[in-house]
């Protein structure tokens, strides 16, 4: 029984960032893409006015930052209008882009519309490596996009997803960030969900390669302090303790997919036992506060053992739900990334296979990857 | 370290705004935000234009009449150095 005056439901925390996945259309086909395995087509994408409403509702919920993401957001012909809508809601607007196509006039229009910062993905400094992981090498286009961003005074973040094929080139990524005048460098290891899980055997690095990359990143962070913020994110598989995925389920982040599903993380549609609501039918605040799916794993009340009695329960909230489901088949299980998880053996086995494999050398043929499918335009 | 002779301005990637939810001024930059206390907000708002740190200290002191000058000077320098360590300031050192 609840005593009078006490709220029946713990108030939902405040979301600070909205990831607006504007489209699944993309010129690249990265083998670790965070988009779902099943992609819709462009005809089901939300229109400009609906995104405008989503931005207003997000701001009303407390969101301060929006990442215009995808797929490739430049594929949306109304991107200028979307940037202006987001700015009208006082959001800090980050464009998350592959830098394809490099279109200086368009970037200038986006900047005039109120774009605050640009995050450019870099797959690899080695052209063969880039083509291997993304289906094509687009570095020339990326470099031109970076130069345009700099000339427009747009703050530049470089984002590199690390894996077995490029992790030895962390020094080159640091040098590139310096050369391009980036203010932030994200060296984020692949997390093995969705497409990346399909390709795990080819992508998971050995422990020694990972440790060396981490050492280089740490040195760079120290040396570049105050100039470039260098971020290094471990793969869950080597972290021993789980990440608070998205800072905790439905706690700080909101994702809206191209066709309007509101999610607590990019991968959440892999959890098919939850019913995902659409912003076409429900207001965002209602989804955030009341939808059963957002409440399913929020906070600590749902936690299984050994999480429930763990002192880290309010730090990592049991880790990643999508990873627990993908590896154990049980969405409520402790994330197998955790050393205390009953099924940590699954992660250990994958690591042992990664350590047993030989390090890739540039002249050797690269293993075949399952590249992301193209979204129909 | 920043001293009273330097000139400072918020970096181009920084946006200051009022947050209705918390009633605080927030300082936003790519992927991050800082919620400022009253004193931090006062200093940050003065850094929207380029200013000498000495002038900045005078301006803050003029608005906060009840604190000793030495305390104000230390607060301003601490705050500016904290922003600088995050790359959030453009600093010209003479």
Short mmCIF file of C-alpha atoms in Angstrom, two decimals:
data_model
loop_
_atom_site.label_atom_id
_atom_site.label_comp_id
_atom_site.label_asym_id
_atom_site.label_seq_id
_atom_site.Cartn_x
_atom_site.Cartn_y
_atom_site.Cartn_z
CA UNK A 1 0.00 0.00 0.00
CA UNK A 2 1.11 3.51 -0.70
CA UNK A 3 0.45 6.10 1.94
CA UNK A 4 -1.53 9.18 1.00
CA UNK A 5 0.45 11.90 -0.71
CA UNK A 6 3.29 9.61 -1.72
CA UNK A 7 3.59 9.34 -5.48
CA UNK A 8 2.60 5.95 -6.85
CA UNK A 9 5.43 6.03 -9.34
CA UNK A 10 8.94 7.34 -8.74
CA UNK A 11 9.20 10.45 -10.87
CA UNK A 12 11.09 9.83 -14.09
CA UNK A 13 14.56 11.32 -14.30
CA UNK A 14 15.25 14.14 -16.71
CA UNK A 15 16.55 13.42 -20.22
CA UNK A 16 19.40 15.71 -21.25
CA UNK A 17 20.05 14.55 -24.81
CA UNK A 18 17.92 13.52 -27.75
CA UNK A 19 19.37 11.34 -30.49
CA UNK A 20 17.27 12.16 -33.54
CA UNK A 21 17.88 9.43 -36.11
CA UNK A 22 16.57 11.35 -39.10
CA UNK A 23 17.02 8.61 -41.70
CA UNK A 24 18.53 5.17 -42.16
CA UNK A 25 19.71 6.14 -45.67
CA UNK A 26 23.51 6.22 -45.70
CA UNK A 27 26.31 6.25 -48.29
CA UNK A 28 28.35 3.91 -46.07
CA UNK A 29 27.60 0.38 -44.95
CA UNK A 30 29.74 0.00 -41.82
CA UNK A 31 29.99 -3.51 -40.48
CA UNK A 32 29.48 -2.23 -36.90
CA UNK A 33 26.54 0.09 -37.67
CA UNK A 34 24.28 0.76 -34.69
CA UNK A 35 21.19 0.88 -36.88
CA UNK A 36 18.90 -2.13 -36.52
CA UNK A 37 19.30 -5.22 -38.69
CA UNK A 38 15.91 -4.48 -40.25
CA UNK A 39 15.76 -1.01 -41.82
CA UNK A 40 12.61 0.75 -42.93
CA UNK A 41 12.50 2.74 -46.17
CA UNK A 42 12.52 6.49 -46.66
CA UNK A 43 8.77 6.69 -47.30
CA UNK A 44 8.10 6.03 -43.60
CA UNK A 45 10.42 8.77 -42.31
CA UNK A 46 8.94 11.45 -40.04
CA UNK A 47 8.30 14.75 -41.82
CA UNK A 48 9.72 18.17 -40.91
CA UNK A 49 6.73 19.30 -38.86
CA UNK A 50 6.68 16.14 -36.76
CA UNK A 51 10.39 16.46 -35.97
CA UNK A 52 9.74 20.09 -35.01
CA UNK A 53 7.14 18.91 -32.52
CA UNK A 54 9.51 16.22 -31.21
CA UNK A 55 12.18 18.88 -30.59
CA UNK A 56 9.71 21.12 -28.73
CA UNK A 57 8.46 18.22 -26.61
CA UNK A 58 12.03 17.11 -25.89
CA UNK A 59 12.95 20.63 -24.76
CA UNK A 60 9.88 20.68 -22.55
CA UNK A 61 11.12 17.44 -20.93
CA UNK A 62 14.45 19.11 -20.15
CA UNK A 63 16.55 18.01 -23.12
CA UNK A 64 19.43 20.45 -23.78
CA UNK A 65 21.30 18.78 -26.64
CA UNK A 66 20.16 17.13 -29.84
CA UNK A 67 22.29 14.87 -32.02
CA UNK A 68 20.99 14.92 -35.58
CA UNK A 69 22.04 11.46 -36.59
CA UNK A 70 21.12 8.58 -38.87
CA UNK A 71 22.06 6.95 -41.18
CA UNK A 72 23.40 10.04 -42.86
CA UNK A 73 21.37 13.13 -41.91
CA UNK A 74 22.66 15.00 -44.99
CA UNK A 75 20.42 12.65 -46.99
CA UNK A 76 17.43 14.63 -45.64
CA UNK A 77 16.66 17.51 -48.01
CA UNK A 78 14.98 19.39 -45.13
CA UNK A 79 18.02 19.28 -42.82
CA UNK A 80 18.37 23.10 -42.79
CA UNK A 81 14.76 23.40 -41.60
CA UNK A 82 15.33 20.71 -38.96
CA UNK A 83 18.40 22.53 -37.61
CA UNK A 84 16.39 25.75 -37.42
CA UNK A 85 13.54 23.95 -35.62
CA UNK A 86 15.95 22.48 -33.08
CA UNK A 87 17.55 25.87 -32.46
CA UNK A 88 14.12 27.44 -32.07
CA UNK A 89 13.67 25.02 -29.15
CA UNK A 90 17.00 26.31 -27.74
CA UNK A 91 18.69 22.93 -28.22
CA UNK A 92 22.46 22.68 -28.75
CA UNK A 93 22.55 21.15 -32.22
CA UNK A 94 25.20 18.56 -33.11
CA UNK A 95 25.30 17.12 -36.62
CA UNK A 96 26.57 13.52 -36.64
CA UNK A 97 27.77 12.91 -40.18
CA UNK A 98 29.89 10.73 -42.44
CA UNK A 99 30.92 13.90 -44.29
CA UNK A 100 29.41 12.55 -47.51
CA UNK A 101 28.71 14.40 -49.67
CA UNK A 102 31.22 17.18 -48.97
CA UNK A 103 29.07 20.18 -49.83
CA UNK A 104 30.52 23.47 -48.59
CA UNK A 105 27.51 25.57 -49.60
CA UNK A 106 25.18 23.25 -47.71
CA UNK A 107 27.33 23.30 -44.57
CA UNK A 108 27.29 27.07 -44.72
CA UNK A 109 23.47 27.06 -44.92
CA UNK A 110 23.31 24.64 -41.99
CA UNK A 111 25.60 26.89 -39.97
CA UNK A 112 23.43 29.90 -40.75
CA UNK A 113 20.39 27.86 -39.68
CA UNK A 114 22.00 27.48 -36.25
CA UNK A 115 24.13 24.35 -36.28
CA UNK A 116 26.37 24.39 -33.18
CA UNK A 117 28.86 21.61 -33.89
CA UNK A 118 29.78 18.91 -36.34
CA UNK A 119 30.82 15.36 -35.51
CA UNK A 120 32.58 13.64 -38.36
CA UNK A 121 33.04 9.88 -38.49
CA UNK A 122 36.40 8.56 -39.62
CA UNK A 123 36.47 4.82 -40.33
CA UNK A 124 40.20 4.48 -40.96
CA UNK A 125 43.18 6.56 -42.09
CA UNK A 126 44.16 3.60 -44.30
CA UNK A 127 42.08 3.65 -47.52
CA UNK A 128 41.97 -0.15 -47.79
CA UNK A 129 40.86 -0.43 -44.18
CA UNK A 130 38.15 2.17 -44.68
CA UNK A 131 36.80 0.37 -47.74
CA UNK A 132 36.89 -2.94 -45.90
CA UNK A 133 34.80 -1.77 -42.96
CA UNK A 134 32.43 0.68 -44.71
CA UNK A 135 32.11 -0.70 -48.24
CA UNK A 136 33.97 2.28 -49.71
CA UNK A 137 36.79 4.69 -48.93
CA UNK A 138 35.42 8.21 -48.52
CA UNK A 139 38.37 9.88 -46.80
CA UNK A 140 38.79 12.58 -49.44
CA UNK A 141 35.20 13.71 -48.87
CA UNK A 142 35.68 13.57 -45.10
CA UNK A 143 38.80 15.72 -45.20
CA UNK A 144 37.01 18.33 -47.32
CA UNK A 145 34.06 18.35 -44.91
CA UNK A 146 36.42 18.85 -41.97
CA UNK A 147 38.17 21.73 -43.73
CA UNK A 148 34.83 23.39 -44.51
CA UNK A 149 33.67 23.00 -40.92
CA UNK A 150 36.85 24.68 -39.71
CA UNK A 151 36.57 27.54 -42.18
CA UNK A 152 32.98 28.13 -41.02
CA UNK A 153 34.11 28.17 -37.39
CA UNK A 154 32.09 25.05 -36.62
CA UNK A 155 33.57 23.08 -33.71
CA UNK A 156 34.72 19.71 -35.00
CA UNK A 157 34.58 16.34 -33.25
CA UNK A 158 36.19 13.31 -34.84
CA UNK A 159 34.55 10.02 -34.03
CA UNK A 160 36.43 6.81 -34.70
CA UNK A 161 34.88 3.43 -33.99
CA UNK A 162 37.75 1.13 -33.06
CA UNK A 163 38.02 -2.57 -33.91
CA UNK A 164 40.62 -5.17 -34.74
CA UNK A 165 41.23 -3.73 -38.20
CA UNK A 166 42.07 -0.13 -37.19
CA UNK A 167 43.01 -0.19 -33.50
CA UNK A 168 46.73 -0.14 -34.28
CA UNK A 169 46.24 3.24 -35.97
CA UNK A 170 45.17 5.20 -32.88
CA UNK A 171 48.38 7.33 -33.19
CA UNK A 172 47.29 8.25 -36.74
CA UNK A 173 43.79 9.18 -35.53
CA UNK A 174 45.28 11.44 -32.86
CA UNK A 175 47.54 13.08 -35.47
CA UNK A 176 44.56 13.56 -37.79
CA UNK A 177 42.53 15.24 -35.04
CA UNK A 178 45.41 17.65 -34.41
CA UNK A 179 45.91 18.33 -38.10
CA UNK A 180 42.21 19.02 -38.69
CA UNK A 181 41.91 21.26 -35.63
CA UNK A 182 39.28 19.08 -33.93
CA UNK A 183 38.25 20.06 -30.41
CA UNK A 184 37.16 16.55 -29.46
CA UNK A 185 38.32 13.07 -30.48
CA UNK A 186 36.15 10.11 -29.62
CA UNK A 187 37.99 6.80 -29.80
CA UNK A 188 35.08 4.52 -29.10
CA UNK A 189 35.54 0.80 -29.35
CA UNK A 190 32.87 -1.16 -31.14
CA UNK A 191 30.22 -2.53 -28.82
CA UNK A 192 29.09 -5.94 -29.97
CA UNK A 193 25.40 -5.54 -30.70
CA UNK A 194 23.41 -5.66 -33.92
CA UNK A 195 25.65 -5.62 -37.00
CA UNK A 196 28.79 -5.63 -34.87
CA UNK A 197 27.72 -8.83 -33.12
CA UNK A 198 27.25 -10.46 -36.53
CA UNK A 199 30.87 -9.50 -37.29
CA UNK A 200 32.34 -10.02 -33.83
CA UNK A 201 34.91 -12.64 -34.75
CA UNK A 202 36.51 -10.29 -37.28
CA UNK A 203 36.22 -7.11 -35.20
CA UNK A 204 37.02 -7.87 -31.55
CA UNK A 205 40.64 -6.83 -30.87
CA UNK A 206 43.13 -8.76 -28.76
CA UNK A 207 43.84 -7.56 -25.24
CA UNK A 208 47.37 -6.48 -26.11
CA UNK A 209 46.21 -4.37 -29.07
CA UNK A 210 43.55 -2.78 -26.89
CA UNK A 211 45.97 -1.98 -24.06
CA UNK A 212 48.42 -0.35 -26.45
CA UNK A 213 45.64 1.79 -27.96
CA UNK A 214 44.49 2.80 -24.51
CA UNK A 215 48.02 3.82 -23.53
CA UNK A 216 48.40 5.99 -26.65
CA UNK A 217 45.00 7.61 -26.06
CA UNK A 218 45.83 8.35 -22.42
CA UNK A 219 49.11 10.02 -23.40
CA UNK A 220 47.35 12.06 -26.07
CA UNK A 221 44.63 13.15 -23.63
CA UNK A 222 47.32 14.37 -21.24
CA UNK A 223 49.37 16.15 -23.89
CA UNK A 224 46.36 17.79 -25.57
CA UNK A 225 44.48 18.81 -22.43
CA UNK A 226 42.69 22.11 -22.95
CA UNK A 227 43.00 21.79 -26.74
CA UNK A 228 41.45 18.49 -27.73
CA UNK A 229 39.24 16.46 -25.46
CA UNK A 230 40.32 12.85 -26.08
CA UNK A 231 37.83 10.21 -25.08
CA UNK A 232 38.61 6.48 -25.11
CA UNK A 233 35.76 4.02 -24.61
CA UNK A 234 36.58 0.39 -23.86
CA UNK A 235 34.63 -2.41 -25.45
CA UNK A 236 32.33 -3.91 -22.82
CA UNK A 237 33.96 -7.25 -23.50
CA UNK A 238 37.22 -6.07 -21.87
CA UNK A 239 35.79 -3.80 -19.21
CA UNK A 240 35.18 -6.51 -16.54
CA UNK A 241 32.49 -4.26 -15.08
CA UNK A 242 29.51 -3.28 -17.21
CA UNK A 243 28.89 0.19 -18.59
CA UNK A 244 25.87 2.11 -17.44
CA UNK A 245 24.46 1.77 -20.93
CA UNK A 246 23.19 5.22 -22.06
CA UNK A 247 23.89 6.31 -18.44
CA UNK A 248 21.09 3.99 -17.35
CA UNK A 249 17.90 2.86 -19.06
CA UNK A 250 15.62 5.83 -19.86
CA UNK A 251 17.57 8.03 -17.49
CA UNK A 252 19.51 10.65 -19.52
CA UNK A 253 18.95 9.87 -23.21
CA UNK A 254 16.10 9.56 -25.63
CA UNK A 255 16.36 8.12 -29.14
CA UNK A 256 13.75 8.69 -31.83
CA UNK A 257 14.08 6.49 -34.93
CA UNK A 258 13.47 7.67 -38.53
CA UNK A 259 9.94 6.30 -38.49
CA UNK A 260 9.09 7.73 -35.08
CA UNK A 261 9.70 5.05 -32.46
CA UNK A 262 10.85 6.53 -29.16
CA UNK A 263 13.53 4.39 -27.51
CA UNK A 264 15.89 4.56 -24.53
CA UNK A 265 18.82 3.45 -26.75
CA UNK A 266 19.70 2.83 -30.41
CA UNK A 267 19.42 -0.92 -30.14
CA UNK A 268 16.25 -1.22 -28.10
CA UNK A 269 14.02 -2.50 -30.91
CA UNK A 270 16.01 -5.75 -30.59
CA UNK A 271 13.93 -6.24 -27.43
CA UNK A 272 10.77 -7.44 -29.09
CA UNK A 273 8.95 -8.29 -25.86
CA UNK A 274 8.52 -4.57 -25.12
CA UNK A 275 6.03 -2.45 -27.01
CA UNK A 276 7.69 0.63 -28.53
CA UNK A 277 5.47 3.66 -28.89
CA UNK A 278 5.55 6.03 -31.82
CA UNK A 279 5.78 9.82 -31.58
CA UNK A 280 3.15 10.01 -34.31
CA UNK A 281 0.63 8.63 -31.83
CA UNK A 282 1.94 9.74 -28.44
CA UNK A 283 3.52 12.91 -27.08
CA UNK A 284 7.16 12.44 -26.09
CA UNK A 285 6.62 13.42 -22.42
CA UNK A 286 3.90 10.79 -22.09
CA UNK A 287 6.19 8.14 -23.57
CA UNK A 288 9.11 9.18 -21.35
CA UNK A 289 7.10 9.25 -18.13
CA UNK A 290 4.46 6.59 -18.59
CA UNK A 291 5.22 4.05 -21.30
CA UNK A 292 5.72 0.57 -19.84
CA UNK A 293 8.77 0.05 -22.05
CA UNK A 294 10.58 3.11 -20.65
CA UNK A 295 9.70 2.08 -17.11
CA UNK A 296 10.61 -1.58 -17.60
CA UNK A 297 14.30 -1.26 -16.62
CA UNK A 298 14.44 2.25 -15.19
CA UNK A 299 16.20 2.57 -11.85
CA UNK A 300 17.06 -0.36 -9.62
CA UNK A 301 13.77 -2.00 -8.66
CA UNK A 302 13.79 -4.56 -11.48
CA UNK A 303 17.39 -5.73 -10.92
CA UNK A 304 18.13 -9.47 -10.67
CA UNK A 305 20.76 -10.99 -8.44
CA UNK A 306 23.74 -10.59 -8.28
CA UNK A 307 23.04 -6.94 -9.26
CA UNK A 308 20.38 -6.37 -6.61
CA UNK A 309 22.83 -6.83 -3.74
CA UNK A 310 25.81 -5.29 -5.58
CA UNK A 311 27.28 -2.02 -4.38
CA UNK A 312 27.58 -0.87 -8.01
CA UNK A 313 23.86 -1.26 -8.71
CA UNK A 314 23.26 2.51 -8.89
CA UNK A 315 26.42 2.98 -10.98
CA UNK A 316 25.82 0.56 -13.85
CA UNK A 317 22.16 -0.48 -13.35
CA UNK A 318 22.97 -4.05 -14.37
CA UNK A 319 24.63 -3.01 -17.65
CA UNK A 320 23.23 -3.22 -21.16
CA UNK A 321 19.81 -4.85 -21.64
CA UNK A 322 20.29 -5.44 -25.36
CA UNK A 323 23.61 -7.18 -24.69
CA UNK A 324 22.07 -9.35 -21.97
CA UNK A 325 19.32 -10.38 -24.37
CA UNK A 326 21.61 -10.93 -27.36
CA UNK A 327 24.06 -13.11 -25.44
CA UNK A 328 21.86 -14.98 -22.94
CA UNK A 329 18.39 -14.81 -24.44
CA UNK A 330 17.14 -13.24 -21.18
CA UNK A 331 16.62 -9.48 -21.25
CA UNK A 332 16.57 -9.29 -17.43
CA UNK A 333 19.88 -11.10 -16.97
CA UNK A 334 22.97 -9.41 -15.58
CA UNK A 335 25.02 -8.07 -18.50
CA UNK A 336 27.54 -10.84 -19.33
CA UNK A 337 30.24 -8.14 -19.59
CA UNK A 338 30.28 -8.14 -15.78
CA UNK A 339 32.75 -10.46 -14.02
CA UNK A 340 30.00 -11.26 -11.52
CA UNK A 341 27.45 -12.24 -14.19
CA UNK A 342 26.38 -15.90 -14.25
CA UNK A 343 27.10 -15.95 -18.00
CA UNK A 344 30.38 -14.00 -18.03
CA UNK A 345 31.86 -17.14 -19.62
CA UNK A 346 30.27 -16.05 -22.95
CA UNK A 347 32.39 -12.90 -22.99
CA UNK A 348 35.52 -14.69 -21.80
CA UNK A 349 35.19 -17.21 -24.63
CA UNK A 350 34.92 -14.43 -27.25
CA UNK A 351 38.00 -12.74 -25.76
CA UNK A 352 40.01 -15.95 -25.85
CA UNK A 353 39.19 -16.39 -29.54
CA UNK A 354 40.29 -12.77 -30.18
CA UNK A 355 43.60 -13.36 -28.38
CA UNK A 356 44.22 -16.61 -30.29
CA UNK A 357 43.72 -14.95 -33.70
CA UNK A 358 46.69 -13.33 -35.38
CA UNK A 359 46.91 -9.55 -35.58
CA UNK A 360 45.87 -8.27 -39.00
CA UNK A 361 48.69 -6.99 -41.20
CA UNK A 362 47.96 -4.58 -44.07
CA UNK A 363 49.15 -6.87 -46.84
CA UNK A 364 47.15 -9.90 -45.69
CA UNK A 365 43.65 -10.40 -47.09
CA UNK A 366 41.04 -9.04 -44.72
CA UNK A 367 38.27 -11.31 -43.47
CA UNK A 368 34.94 -10.94 -45.19
CA UNK A 369 32.43 -8.84 -43.26
CA UNK A 370 28.67 -8.77 -43.26
CA UNK A 371 28.20 -5.14 -44.30
CA UNK A 372 25.12 -3.25 -43.24
CA UNK A 373 22.25 -3.44 -45.71
CA UNK A 374 21.22 -0.29 -47.54
CA UNK A 375 18.00 1.41 -46.57
CA UNK A 376 15.70 1.76 -49.55
CA UNK A 377 15.46 5.40 -50.64
CA UNK B 1 47.63 29.29 -15.65
CA UNK B 2 45.55 32.36 -16.35
CA UNK B 3 46.56 35.53 -14.51
CA UNK B 4 45.14 39.04 -14.27
CA UNK B 5 47.05 40.19 -17.36
CA UNK B 6 45.45 37.66 -19.75
CA UNK B 7 42.49 38.40 -22.01
CA UNK B 8 39.72 35.79 -22.19
CA UNK B 9 36.57 34.96 -24.05
CA UNK B 10 34.30 31.90 -24.14
CA UNK B 11 35.31 29.50 -26.93
CA UNK B 12 33.19 29.55 -30.09
CA UNK B 13 31.71 26.13 -29.33
CA UNK B 14 30.24 27.29 -26.02
CA UNK B 15 26.64 28.37 -25.73
CA UNK B 16 25.25 29.82 -22.52
CA UNK B 17 21.54 29.64 -21.84
CA UNK B 18 19.05 29.75 -19.05
CA UNK B 19 17.57 26.39 -18.10
CA UNK B 20 13.97 26.78 -16.96
CA UNK B 21 13.92 23.34 -15.35
CA UNK B 22 16.74 24.01 -12.89
CA UNK B 23 16.52 27.79 -12.81
CA UNK B 24 20.27 27.83 -13.51
CA UNK B 25 22.47 29.06 -16.33
CA UNK B 26 23.95 26.13 -18.25
CA UNK B 27 27.08 26.16 -20.37
CA UNK B 28 26.68 23.85 -23.34
CA UNK B 29 29.36 22.44 -25.65
CA UNK B 30 29.52 19.36 -27.88
CA UNK B 31 28.02 16.36 -26.06
CA UNK B 32 28.31 18.06 -22.68
CA UNK B 33 26.84 20.65 -20.39
CA UNK B 34 27.82 22.32 -17.12
CA UNK B 35 25.25 23.70 -14.72
CA UNK B 36 26.71 26.92 -13.32
CA UNK B 37 26.17 28.31 -9.86
CA UNK B 38 25.32 31.97 -9.44
CA UNK B 39 28.90 33.11 -9.25
CA UNK B 40 30.01 30.98 -12.23
CA UNK B 41 27.08 32.25 -14.29
CA UNK B 42 27.99 35.86 -13.50
CA UNK B 43 31.57 35.35 -14.67
CA UNK B 44 30.65 33.28 -17.75
CA UNK B 45 28.12 35.88 -18.93
CA UNK B 46 30.84 38.52 -18.80
CA UNK B 47 33.08 36.31 -20.97
CA UNK B 48 30.76 36.36 -23.95
CA UNK B 49 32.96 39.24 -25.19
CA UNK B 50 36.74 39.40 -24.97
CA UNK B 51 37.87 41.01 -21.71
CA UNK B 52 40.99 41.49 -19.70
CA UNK B 53 40.95 39.32 -16.58
CA UNK B 54 41.72 42.41 -14.45
CA UNK B 55 38.65 44.16 -15.84
CA UNK B 56 36.59 41.03 -15.28
CA UNK B 57 37.59 40.96 -11.62
CA UNK B 58 36.61 44.64 -11.27
CA UNK B 59 33.21 44.01 -12.87
CA UNK B 60 32.48 41.03 -10.63
CA UNK B 61 33.66 42.94 -7.55
CA UNK B 62 31.33 45.81 -8.44
CA UNK B 63 28.38 43.42 -8.46
CA UNK B 64 29.31 41.46 -5.35
CA UNK B 65 29.86 44.10 -2.75
CA UNK B 66 29.83 41.83 0.29
CA UNK B 67 32.86 39.65 -0.49
CA UNK B 68 36.52 40.57 0.12
CA UNK B 69 38.38 41.51 -3.01
CA UNK B 70 40.97 38.73 -2.58
CA UNK B 71 38.21 36.12 -2.44
CA UNK B 72 36.60 37.46 -5.61
CA UNK B 73 39.92 37.46 -7.42
CA UNK B 74 40.59 33.85 -6.43
CA UNK B 75 37.07 32.75 -7.43
CA UNK B 76 37.35 34.36 -10.85
CA UNK B 77 40.78 32.86 -11.55
CA UNK B 78 39.73 29.41 -10.31
CA UNK B 79 36.65 29.47 -12.51
CA UNK B 80 38.55 30.67 -15.59
CA UNK B 81 41.26 28.05 -15.11
CA UNK B 82 38.61 25.34 -14.77
CA UNK B 83 37.05 26.44 -18.08
CA UNK B 84 40.47 26.67 -19.73
CA UNK B 85 41.35 23.11 -18.67
CA UNK B 86 38.28 21.95 -20.59
CA UNK B 87 39.23 24.01 -23.64
CA UNK B 88 36.22 26.28 -23.17
CA UNK B 89 38.10 29.60 -23.21
CA UNK B 90 40.04 31.52 -25.81
CA UNK B 91 42.95 32.98 -23.90
CA UNK B 92 45.39 35.67 -25.08
CA UNK B 93 48.38 35.92 -22.78
CA UNK B 94 50.31 39.16 -22.94
#
